[in-house]
Short mmCIF file of C-alpha atoms in Angstrom, two decimals:
data_model
loop_
_atom_site.label_atom_id
_atom_site.label_comp_id
_atom_site.label_asym_id
_atom_site.label_seq_id
_atom_site.Cartn_x
_atom_site.Cartn_y
_atom_site.Cartn_z
CA MET D 475 62.49 35.43 20.16
CA ALA D 476 59.48 36.87 22.11
CA MET D 477 58.40 38.04 18.61
CA LEU D 478 58.55 34.55 17.14
CA ILE D 479 56.52 33.38 20.02
CA PHE D 480 54.20 35.78 19.69
CA GLY D 481 53.72 35.66 16.15
CA VAL D 482 53.62 31.57 16.18
CA THR D 483 50.64 32.16 18.77
CA VAL D 484 48.93 34.47 16.99
CA ILE D 485 49.06 32.23 13.30
CA ILE D 486 47.42 29.02 15.44
CA LEU D 487 44.87 31.12 16.80
CA LEU D 488 44.10 32.22 13.75
CA ILE D 489 44.14 28.72 12.29
CA ALA D 490 42.26 27.89 15.26
CA ILE D 491 39.06 30.60 14.66
CA ALA D 492 39.37 29.74 11.13
CA SER D 493 38.91 26.44 11.89
CA ALA D 494 35.95 27.06 14.36
CA SER D 495 34.27 29.16 11.55
CA ILE D 496 34.63 26.40 8.67
CA GLU D 497 33.24 23.49 11.45
CA VAL D 498 30.27 25.96 12.21
CA ASN D 499 29.35 26.84 8.46
CA LEU D 500 29.76 22.95 8.11
CA GLU D 501 27.51 22.20 10.63
CA GLY D 502 24.92 25.08 9.45
CA GLU D 503 25.00 23.62 5.92
CA SER D 504 24.86 20.37 7.11
CA ARG D 505 21.86 21.17 9.14
CA SER D 506 20.08 23.58 6.22
CA GLN D 507 20.47 20.30 4.07
CA LEU D 508 18.99 17.88 6.73
CA GLU D 509 16.23 20.26 7.02
CA HIS D 510 15.53 20.46 3.33
CA ALA D 511 15.47 16.89 2.95
CA ALA D 512 12.81 16.06 5.88
CA GLN D 513 10.44 18.69 4.33
CA HIS D 514 11.15 17.46 0.48
CA ASP D 515 9.76 14.66 -1.27
CA PRO D 516 12.61 12.41 -2.02
CA LEU D 517 10.48 11.15 -5.38
CA THR D 518 9.42 14.56 -6.96
CA SER D 519 11.61 17.07 -4.64
CA MET D 520 8.68 18.74 -4.04
CA PRO D 521 7.68 20.13 -0.86
CA ASN D 522 6.30 17.20 1.45
CA ARG D 523 3.92 16.61 4.47
CA MET D 524 6.12 17.62 6.72
CA TRP D 525 6.42 20.66 5.25
CA LEU D 526 2.79 21.24 4.68
CA ALA D 527 1.98 20.75 8.13
CA ARG D 528 4.90 23.60 8.93
CA LYS D 529 3.00 25.84 6.69
CA MET D 530 -0.76 25.01 7.77
CA ASP D 531 1.04 25.98 11.21
CA ASP D 532 1.88 29.52 9.96
CA LEU D 533 -1.26 29.91 7.95
CA ALA D 534 -3.29 29.35 11.44
CA THR D 535 -1.33 31.96 13.33
CA GLN D 536 -1.47 34.48 10.16
CA LEU D 537 -5.24 34.08 10.03
CA ALA D 538 -5.54 34.53 13.57
CA GLU D 539 -3.71 37.19 13.51
CA ASP D 540 -4.84 39.03 10.84
CA GLU D 541 -8.69 39.39 9.65
CA THR D 542 -8.35 40.63 6.10
CA ALA D 543 -5.52 37.32 5.46
CA ARG D 544 -6.84 35.56 2.72
CA VAL D 545 -6.15 31.85 2.18
CA ALA D 546 -7.15 29.04 -0.38
CA MET D 547 -6.73 25.64 0.11
CA LEU D 548 -6.47 23.53 -3.41
CA THR D 549 -6.57 19.43 -2.81
CA MET D 550 -5.05 17.98 -6.00
CA ASP D 551 -5.86 14.20 -6.76
CA LEU D 552 -4.58 12.57 -10.28
CA ASN D 553 -7.19 10.69 -11.95
CA LEU D 554 -6.18 7.01 -13.99
CA PHE D 555 -2.78 6.57 -12.55
CA LYS D 556 -3.24 3.25 -10.64
CA GLU D 557 -4.30 2.08 -14.19
CA VAL D 558 -0.88 3.93 -15.28
CA ASN D 559 0.84 1.82 -12.66
CA ASP D 560 -0.98 -1.45 -13.05
CA LEU D 561 -0.48 -0.99 -17.33
CA HIS D 562 3.03 0.24 -17.56
CA GLY D 563 4.38 -0.95 -13.93
CA HIS D 564 5.23 1.51 -11.04
CA ALA D 565 8.68 2.83 -12.24
CA MET D 566 6.59 4.29 -14.93
CA GLY D 567 4.01 5.87 -12.57
CA ASP D 568 7.09 7.61 -10.26
CA ALA D 569 7.97 8.72 -13.81
CA VAL D 570 4.80 10.40 -14.20
CA LEU D 571 4.67 11.82 -10.59
CA ARG D 572 8.19 13.47 -11.48
CA ARG D 573 6.26 14.74 -14.55
CA VAL D 574 3.42 16.34 -12.96
CA ALA D 575 5.36 17.67 -9.78
CA TRP D 576 7.63 19.47 -12.21
CA ARG D 577 4.56 20.66 -14.13
CA LEU D 578 2.81 21.89 -11.31
CA SER D 579 6.09 23.56 -9.74
CA MET D 580 6.30 25.89 -12.84
CA GLN D 581 3.01 27.07 -12.57
CA LEU D 582 3.64 28.83 -9.28
CA GLY D 583 3.60 32.65 -8.73
CA GLU D 584 4.10 34.85 -5.80
CA GLY D 585 1.82 33.69 -2.87
CA GLU D 586 1.29 30.16 -4.64
CA TYR D 587 2.50 27.31 -3.17
CA VAL D 588 2.18 23.14 -4.11
CA ALA D 589 3.16 20.19 -1.89
CA ARG D 590 2.79 16.44 -2.30
CA ALA D 591 0.77 15.20 0.31
CA GLY D 592 1.04 11.59 -0.33
CA GLY D 593 0.79 9.19 -3.28
CA ASP D 594 -0.63 10.87 -5.94
CA GLU D 595 -2.48 13.67 -4.12
CA PHE D 596 -1.13 17.39 -3.81
CA VAL D 597 -2.25 20.26 -1.91
CA ALA D 598 -1.67 23.70 -3.41
CA ILE D 599 -2.36 27.12 -1.23
CA GLN D 600 -2.78 30.43 -2.68
CA VAL D 601 -2.64 33.66 -0.12
CA GLY D 602 -3.39 36.98 -1.02
CA PHE D 603 -5.99 37.21 -3.68
CA ARG D 604 -8.32 39.36 -4.04
CA CYS D 605 -11.52 37.58 -5.57
CA ILE D 606 -12.46 34.02 -6.05
CA GLU D 607 -12.13 34.28 -9.83
CA GLU D 608 -7.87 34.19 -8.89
CA VAL D 609 -8.67 31.38 -6.73
CA LEU D 610 -10.46 29.45 -9.96
CA SER D 611 -7.73 30.76 -12.27
CA PHE D 612 -4.90 29.44 -10.30
CA ALA D 613 -7.16 25.91 -10.62
CA LYS D 614 -7.58 26.09 -13.86
CA ARG D 615 -3.75 26.44 -14.70
CA LEU D 616 -3.06 23.42 -12.25
CA HIS D 617 -5.06 21.16 -13.85
CA ALA D 618 -4.33 22.31 -17.30
CA ALA D 619 -0.79 21.15 -16.81
CA ILE D 620 -1.57 18.24 -15.30
CA VAL D 621 -3.84 16.79 -18.20
CA GLU D 622 -1.44 17.74 -20.77
CA PRO D 623 -0.27 14.79 -22.63
CA ILE D 624 3.02 13.07 -20.74
CA ASP D 625 5.54 11.72 -23.48
CA LEU D 626 7.99 9.24 -21.56
CA GLU D 627 9.76 6.23 -23.30
CA GLU D 628 8.14 6.73 -26.73
CA VAL D 629 4.80 6.12 -24.30
CA SER D 630 2.20 9.09 -24.61
CA LEU D 631 0.29 8.61 -20.91
CA ARG D 632 -2.54 11.45 -19.66
CA VAL D 633 -3.73 11.52 -16.79
CA GLY D 634 -6.55 13.82 -15.35
CA ALA D 635 -6.95 15.37 -12.35
CA SER D 636 -9.66 16.48 -9.76
CA ILE D 637 -9.58 19.75 -7.85
CA GLY D 638 -11.10 20.51 -4.71
CA ILE D 639 -11.03 24.53 -3.52
CA ALA D 640 -11.92 25.92 0.22
CA THR D 641 -11.22 29.48 0.87
CA THR D 642 -11.66 32.04 3.58
CA LEU D 643 -13.79 34.00 1.73
CA GLU D 644 -17.02 31.46 2.05
CA ASP D 645 -15.65 28.34 4.20
CA GLY D 646 -14.57 29.69 7.50
CA ARG D 647 -10.90 30.84 9.03
CA ASP D 648 -9.54 27.58 10.43
CA ALA D 649 -6.59 26.71 8.15
CA ALA D 650 -7.62 22.59 9.30
CA GLN D 651 -10.78 23.07 8.27
CA LEU D 652 -10.18 24.30 5.07
CA LEU D 653 -8.21 21.91 3.83
CA HIS D 654 -10.36 19.11 5.13
CA LYS D 655 -13.08 20.84 3.15
CA SER D 656 -11.01 20.95 0.17
CA ASP D 657 -10.36 17.49 0.36
CA VAL D 658 -14.18 16.79 0.78
CA ALA D 659 -14.49 19.16 -2.63
CA MET D 660 -12.36 17.23 -4.40
CA TYR D 661 -13.83 13.68 -3.98
CA ARG D 662 -17.24 15.78 -5.30
CA ALA D 663 -15.30 16.66 -8.31
CA LYS D 664 -13.88 13.09 -8.67
CA SER D 665 -17.47 11.90 -8.41
CA GLU D 666 -18.63 14.15 -11.05
CA THR D 667 -16.80 13.84 -14.31
CA ASP D 668 -17.93 16.57 -16.24
CA ARG D 669 -16.90 19.14 -13.50
CA PRO D 670 -13.00 18.17 -12.29
CA ILE D 671 -12.82 21.62 -10.29
CA CYS D 672 -15.14 21.98 -7.71
CA LEU D 673 -15.71 24.98 -4.97
CA PHE D 674 -16.86 23.11 -1.42
CA ASP D 675 -20.65 24.31 -0.46
CA GLU D 676 -22.31 23.58 2.91
CA GLU D 677 -24.23 20.78 1.25
CA MET D 678 -21.04 18.91 0.34
CA GLY D 679 -20.42 19.13 4.28
CA ARG D 680 -23.65 17.45 5.28
CA ILE D 681 -23.41 14.97 2.60
CA ASN D 682 -19.85 14.38 4.18
CA ARG D 683 -21.18 14.36 7.61
CA ASN D 684 -23.76 11.42 6.94
CA LYS D 685 -21.15 9.56 4.94
CA MET D 686 -18.87 9.67 8.17
CA GLN D 687 -22.14 8.59 10.17
CA LEU D 688 -22.67 6.14 8.06
CA VAL D 689 -19.06 4.83 8.11
CA HIS D 690 -19.40 4.85 12.07
CA ASP D 691 -22.90 2.71 11.34
CA LEU D 692 -21.28 0.18 9.61
CA ARG D 693 -18.57 -0.38 11.77
CA ARG D 694 -20.62 -1.08 14.87
CA ALA D 695 -23.52 -3.18 12.25
CA LEU D 696 -21.50 -6.78 12.40
CA GLU D 697 -20.79 -6.40 15.96
CA ASN D 698 -24.39 -5.70 16.95
CA ASP D 699 -25.87 -8.66 14.70
CA GLU D 700 -27.64 -5.92 12.28
CA PHE D 701 -26.92 -7.88 8.79
CA GLU D 702 -29.44 -10.37 7.16
CA LEU D 703 -28.78 -12.26 4.27
CA VAL D 704 -31.71 -12.77 1.59
CA TYR D 705 -31.77 -15.24 -1.05
CA GLN D 706 -32.70 -14.84 -4.43
CA LEU D 707 -33.70 -18.41 -6.49
CA GLN D 708 -31.84 -19.01 -9.44
CA ASN D 709 -33.97 -21.73 -11.77
CA ARG D 710 -32.93 -23.93 -15.07
CA LEU D 711 -35.09 -22.43 -18.11
CA GLU D 712 -35.57 -25.47 -19.49
CA THR D 713 -38.06 -27.24 -16.65
CA LEU D 714 -38.26 -23.71 -14.10
CA ALA D 715 -36.89 -26.19 -11.46
CA PRO D 716 -34.73 -24.41 -8.92
CA GLU D 717 -30.98 -24.88 -9.03
CA GLY D 718 -29.64 -22.61 -6.82
CA PHE D 719 -29.47 -19.11 -4.70
CA GLU D 720 -27.50 -16.39 -4.30
CA VAL D 721 -27.34 -14.40 -1.54
CA LEU D 722 -27.99 -10.85 -1.38
CA LEU D 723 -27.04 -8.60 1.91
CA ARG D 724 -29.77 -6.75 3.68
CA TRP D 725 -28.68 -4.29 6.49
CA ASN D 726 -31.77 -4.01 9.21
CA HIS D 727 -30.01 -0.27 10.78
CA PRO D 728 -31.84 0.38 14.08
CA THR D 729 -32.56 3.66 13.66
CA ARG D 730 -32.99 4.01 9.99
CA GLY D 731 -34.88 0.66 9.34
CA ARG D 732 -33.37 -0.92 5.75
CA VAL D 733 -30.47 0.64 4.42
CA SER D 734 -29.92 -0.02 0.49
CA PRO D 735 -27.21 -2.02 -0.63
CA GLU D 736 -27.06 1.07 -3.09
CA GLU D 737 -26.17 3.21 -0.25
CA PHE D 738 -23.92 1.03 2.28
CA ILE D 739 -21.91 -1.33 -0.58
CA PRO D 740 -19.74 1.20 -1.74
CA VAL D 741 -18.82 2.90 1.46
CA ALA D 742 -17.98 -0.20 2.85
CA GLU D 743 -15.95 -1.06 -0.59
CA GLU D 744 -14.36 2.70 0.23
CA THR D 745 -13.15 2.08 3.53
CA GLY D 746 -12.00 -1.65 3.25
CA LEU D 747 -15.03 -2.76 5.80
CA VAL D 748 -16.17 -5.12 2.84
CA ARG D 749 -13.39 -7.47 3.73
CA ASP D 750 -15.00 -8.35 7.37
CA ILE D 751 -18.71 -7.86 6.20
CA GLY D 752 -17.78 -10.14 2.89
CA ALA D 753 -15.93 -13.07 5.32
CA TRP D 754 -19.48 -12.59 7.40
CA VAL D 755 -21.34 -13.03 4.16
CA LEU D 756 -19.59 -16.25 3.09
CA ARG D 757 -19.65 -17.60 6.81
CA GLU D 758 -23.31 -17.53 7.27
CA ALA D 759 -23.90 -18.43 3.60
CA CYS D 760 -21.77 -21.41 3.61
CA ARG D 761 -23.53 -22.63 7.10
CA GLU D 762 -26.93 -22.14 6.21
CA ALA D 763 -26.73 -24.18 3.00
CA ALA D 764 -25.12 -27.21 4.57
CA GLN D 765 -28.39 -27.43 6.56
CA TRP D 766 -30.45 -28.03 3.39
CA ASP D 767 -31.97 -30.99 2.35
CA TYR D 768 -31.71 -30.77 -1.48
CA PRO D 769 -28.08 -29.93 -2.37
CA TYR D 770 -28.64 -26.86 -4.25
CA SER D 771 -25.93 -24.15 -4.98
CA VAL D 772 -25.38 -21.10 -3.00
CA ALA D 773 -23.93 -18.14 -5.14
CA VAL D 774 -21.99 -15.57 -3.08
CA ASN D 775 -20.65 -12.31 -4.06
CA VAL D 776 -16.69 -11.69 -3.50
CA ALA D 777 -15.60 -8.02 -3.41
CA PRO D 778 -12.34 -7.47 -5.22
CA GLN D 779 -10.98 -6.18 -1.54
CA GLN D 780 -11.20 -9.86 -0.88
CA LEU D 781 -9.72 -11.59 -3.14
CA VAL D 782 -6.59 -9.76 -2.95
CA GLN D 783 -6.40 -10.82 1.08
CA PRO D 784 -3.80 -13.50 1.57
CA SER D 785 -6.09 -14.79 3.50
CA PHE D 786 -8.74 -15.07 1.41
CA LEU D 787 -8.19 -18.96 -0.07
CA GLU D 788 -7.76 -19.86 3.92
CA ASN D 789 -10.72 -18.25 4.40
CA VAL D 790 -13.18 -20.43 1.84
CA MET D 791 -11.37 -23.52 3.07
CA ASP D 792 -12.03 -22.88 6.93
CA ASN D 793 -15.50 -21.89 6.02
CA LEU D 794 -16.08 -25.19 4.22
CA PHE D 795 -14.30 -27.49 6.64
CA GLU D 796 -16.39 -25.90 9.50
CA THR D 797 -19.69 -26.34 7.81
CA GLY D 798 -19.02 -29.31 6.52
CA LEU D 799 -20.21 -27.64 2.79
CA LEU D 800 -19.14 -29.65 -0.42
CA PRO D 801 -17.24 -27.62 -2.43
CA GLN D 802 -19.06 -27.91 -5.43
CA ARG D 803 -22.32 -26.27 -3.85
CA LEU D 804 -20.23 -23.18 -3.81
CA GLU D 805 -20.27 -20.80 -5.95
CA LEU D 806 -18.31 -17.36 -6.25
CA GLU D 807 -19.54 -14.31 -8.23
CA ILE D 808 -16.38 -12.37 -9.03
CA THR D 809 -16.89 -9.07 -11.19
CA GLU D 810 -14.44 -8.01 -13.76
CA ALA D 811 -13.32 -4.94 -10.97
CA SER D 812 -12.20 -7.74 -9.28
CA ILE D 813 -9.71 -9.05 -11.61
CA ILE D 814 -8.08 -5.98 -13.57
CA HIS D 815 -6.55 -5.08 -9.87
CA ASP D 816 -3.87 -8.12 -10.05
CA GLN D 817 -4.55 -10.31 -12.80
CA ALA D 818 -1.91 -12.60 -12.31
CA HIS D 819 -2.92 -12.76 -8.34
CA THR D 820 -6.67 -13.35 -9.50
CA LEU D 821 -5.85 -16.45 -11.63
CA LYS D 822 -3.78 -17.99 -9.22
CA VAL D 823 -6.49 -18.16 -6.81
CA MET D 824 -9.26 -18.75 -9.18
CA HIS D 825 -7.18 -21.81 -10.03
CA LYS D 826 -6.97 -22.91 -6.64
CA LEU D 827 -10.46 -22.62 -5.86
CA LYS D 828 -11.12 -24.37 -8.67
CA ALA D 829 -8.90 -27.33 -7.62
CA LEU D 830 -10.99 -27.37 -4.25
CA GLY D 831 -14.12 -28.07 -6.41
CA ILE D 832 -15.56 -24.40 -6.09
CA ARG D 833 -17.22 -22.90 -9.20
CA ILE D 834 -16.74 -19.68 -10.28
CA ALA D 835 -18.91 -17.61 -12.27
CA MET D 836 -18.24 -14.28 -13.86
CA ASP D 837 -20.73 -11.30 -12.81
CA ASP D 838 -22.17 -8.67 -14.52
CA PHE D 839 -20.89 -9.98 -18.00
CA GLY D 840 -20.96 -7.02 -20.48
CA THR D 841 -20.21 -3.81 -18.14
CA GLY D 842 -16.90 -4.08 -18.45
CA TYR D 843 -14.46 -3.30 -21.24
CA SER D 844 -12.44 -6.42 -21.93
CA SER D 845 -14.80 -9.34 -20.77
CA LEU D 846 -14.40 -11.24 -23.82
CA SER D 847 -10.84 -11.28 -23.19
CA MET D 848 -11.31 -12.35 -19.50
CA LEU D 849 -13.61 -15.30 -20.54
CA GLN D 850 -10.17 -16.84 -22.50
CA THR D 851 -8.04 -16.39 -19.66
CA PHE D 852 -9.98 -17.03 -15.96
CA PRO D 853 -11.43 -20.41 -15.89
CA PHE D 854 -15.52 -19.53 -15.31
CA ASP D 855 -18.09 -22.30 -14.82
CA LYS D 856 -20.48 -19.53 -15.43
CA ILE D 857 -21.52 -16.38 -17.52
CA LYS D 858 -24.03 -13.76 -15.50
CA ILE D 859 -25.54 -11.71 -17.75
CA ASP D 860 -26.59 -8.21 -16.23
CA ARG D 861 -29.53 -7.27 -15.75
CA SER D 862 -29.25 -4.17 -17.67
CA PHE D 863 -29.18 -6.33 -21.14
CA ILE D 864 -32.20 -8.56 -20.04
CA GLN D 865 -34.73 -5.51 -19.52
CA ASP D 866 -36.96 -5.86 -22.57
CA VAL D 867 -34.80 -7.66 -24.45
CA HIS D 868 -37.65 -9.02 -26.69
CA LYS D 869 -38.41 -5.47 -28.06
CA ASN D 870 -34.85 -3.87 -27.84
CA PRO D 871 -32.79 -4.85 -31.02
CA GLN D 872 -29.52 -3.92 -29.76
CA ARG D 873 -29.55 -5.63 -26.40
CA ALA D 874 -31.05 -9.28 -28.03
CA ALA D 875 -27.83 -8.76 -30.16
CA ILE D 876 -25.78 -8.63 -27.15
CA VAL D 877 -27.96 -11.43 -25.24
CA ARG D 878 -27.73 -13.70 -28.58
CA SER D 879 -23.96 -13.17 -29.19
CA THR D 880 -23.35 -14.15 -25.40
CA LEU D 881 -25.54 -17.08 -25.41
CA LEU D 882 -23.46 -18.10 -29.05
CA LEU D 883 -20.26 -17.30 -26.85
CA GLY D 884 -20.88 -19.49 -24.25
CA ASP D 885 -22.22 -22.32 -26.28
CA ALA D 886 -18.64 -22.16 -28.14
CA LEU D 887 -16.58 -21.94 -24.55
CA ASP D 888 -18.84 -24.52 -23.24
CA ILE D 889 -19.96 -22.07 -20.46
CA PRO D 890 -23.42 -22.10 -19.09
CA VAL D 891 -25.34 -18.79 -19.29
CA LEU D 892 -27.56 -17.19 -16.24
CA ALA D 893 -29.54 -14.22 -17.33
CA GLU D 894 -30.22 -11.61 -14.08
CA GLY D 895 -32.86 -9.40 -13.62
CA VAL D 896 -35.73 -11.46 -15.48
CA GLU D 897 -38.99 -9.65 -14.86
CA SER D 898 -41.73 -10.42 -17.29
CA GLU D 899 -42.79 -13.84 -19.21
CA ASP D 900 -41.82 -12.12 -22.95
CA GLU D 901 -38.18 -11.58 -21.41
CA LEU D 902 -38.34 -15.26 -20.17
CA ILE D 903 -39.66 -16.79 -23.44
CA PHE D 904 -36.98 -14.88 -25.41
CA LEU D 905 -34.49 -16.40 -23.55
CA ARG D 906 -35.97 -20.14 -23.48
CA GLU D 907 -36.23 -19.43 -27.35
CA GLU D 908 -32.47 -18.44 -27.20
CA ASN D 909 -31.74 -21.40 -25.33
CA CYS D 910 -30.63 -19.46 -22.02
CA THR D 911 -29.19 -21.84 -19.27
CA SER D 912 -30.09 -20.36 -16.30
CA SER D 913 -32.26 -17.42 -14.66
CA GLN D 914 -33.10 -14.98 -11.56
CA GLY D 915 -35.06 -12.15 -11.02
CA TYR D 916 -38.59 -10.74 -10.05
CA TYR D 917 -40.31 -13.08 -12.14
CA PHE D 918 -39.34 -16.01 -9.96
CA GLY D 919 -39.94 -14.10 -6.65
CA LEU D 920 -38.60 -11.22 -4.97
CA PRO D 921 -35.38 -12.51 -2.53
CA MET D 922 -36.14 -14.21 0.48
CA ALA D 923 -36.21 -14.58 3.82
CA ARG D 924 -34.67 -17.66 5.59
CA GLU D 925 -37.93 -18.93 6.93
CA ASP D 926 -39.73 -18.76 3.01
CA MET D 927 -36.04 -19.84 1.44
CA ARG D 928 -36.48 -23.01 4.08
CA ARG D 929 -39.47 -24.05 2.80
CA ILE D 930 -38.02 -24.76 -0.84
CA THR D 931 -34.71 -26.15 0.42
CA CYS D 932 -35.92 -28.48 3.22
CA LYS D 933 -37.98 -31.28 3.32
CA PRO D 934 -41.33 -31.06 4.93
CA ILE D 935 -41.69 -33.26 7.97
CA ASP D 936 -45.00 -35.63 7.79
CA ASP D 937 -46.67 -36.19 10.75
CA GLU D 938 -45.46 -39.61 11.32
CA GLU D 939 -41.76 -38.45 11.22
CA GLU D 940 -42.54 -35.48 13.72
CA ASN D 941 -44.42 -38.09 16.50
CA ALA D 942 -41.71 -40.35 16.23
CA ALA D 943 -39.53 -36.97 16.87
#
C-alpha cells in the first residue's frame, strides 16, 4: 500500500512538473509572439518604428564603446506613391507597400537591416562596411529593387524612390543625428529628380537649419502682424478699364526685410501653415474690398490644403457675413493641384461656393497635364492663362498657338479668359487682336500697396464734402 501511495504521489508530482513546464513554455512563447508583434508592422511584416528605436539605442551604445564601429543610415521615401492611392485606391497602395517591403527584405545581407518607419518611408541600416562605396552599392541595390515594375491584378505600376545617406565616415558618431542627416539628404534627393541617391553634406545641414529657422519665424509672423497684402490690377482688354484686383501676400520679416513669396510659400504649404495664413489673407481681402466705393472684384488664391479643410466653406461664409462683402465680388483662384488631390470633394465644395454666388477661376491654366478635362468637369467662371505662355507671345509661335487654343476653348465653353504676366505693348496688342477678355501684369503697374489701391477703388472727397464732414 505504501508503495502504491508513493507511486501515485510521484506520478502527481511529475504531472505537476510537466504542467508547470508546459505553462512556462506557453507563457514564454506568448511573450515572444507579443514581442514580435509589437516590433513588426502588421501590413508588411517588416520591423517597425519600435524595433528601429531599440536598434538605434543598441547602435548608440556600440558607437560609444567601439571607436572602430561603422554605421550607415539610409532613409528611403517612395515617389509617386500618393498617385497610386489616388488613382487605384488604398487597397492597391497597401499591396504595393507589401511588395516593396518583400523586395527590400530580399536584398539584405550580413549587417544590413530595413524597417518601415511609417507610411511610405523606410529606414535601412548597414554596419561593418569598409568604405563608402559599399554603402552606395547597398543603396543602389535597394533602389533597383523598388523601381522594378510591380504587377498587381492586371495592373503594372511603377514607383520611384529617393534615398538619403549619412555615415560615421563623414557625418559624426551620434546615431540619432545620423538618422536625422540621412532624412535631410533624402529630401535633397527628392528635390533633385536626376539624383535619387544623395549623400549628406554640411551644405545640406546649413540649408536645413535655415529652413527650420524660416518655419519658426513663419509660425510667429501671423501673431506679430508681419504679413501685408498688395493688390495687382486686372483690366478689361476692350477698354483697359480696371475690373478687379488680385491680392498678393507679402512678408515683412523684422530682421530680413521683405521675404520673397517664392521662398516662404512652399515652406508654408509643406508645413501646413498655409491654412492659417490663407485664412488670414481671405479675411483681410474681404474686409478691405467691402470698404471700396466701386464694386470691383477681389481675387484670392486658395491653397490645396485649404480646400480639404472641413471648415473651409463655413469660414468663407463667415467672412462674407462679417464683412458685408457681396459674394459676387469674391473670386477664388484654384490651381489644378488643388483639384487632383480629391476631385469628388473639390467638386462638391465648388458647387456650394457657386451656389452662394462666389466666382471661381482656374489659375495657371496650361501648366497641368489634364486642364482640358478639368474644364469639362468643374464649373469655372474664368480661365487664367499662366504667365509663362504670355511672355513674348507675339514672337513665339508655340506660345501663340497655345494662347489662341485657350482663347478658342474659353469662347466655346463661354468662359472668360484672363492673361497673366502682360508686360509689353506688343503682348497687349496680340491679346486684344485675339479677343482675350482680361489681363493683368506689370504693363498696368506693379502690385500696389493699400494706400495706392484705394486711390482707384474709393471716390475722392471733394472740398464741400470734406467741409461738411
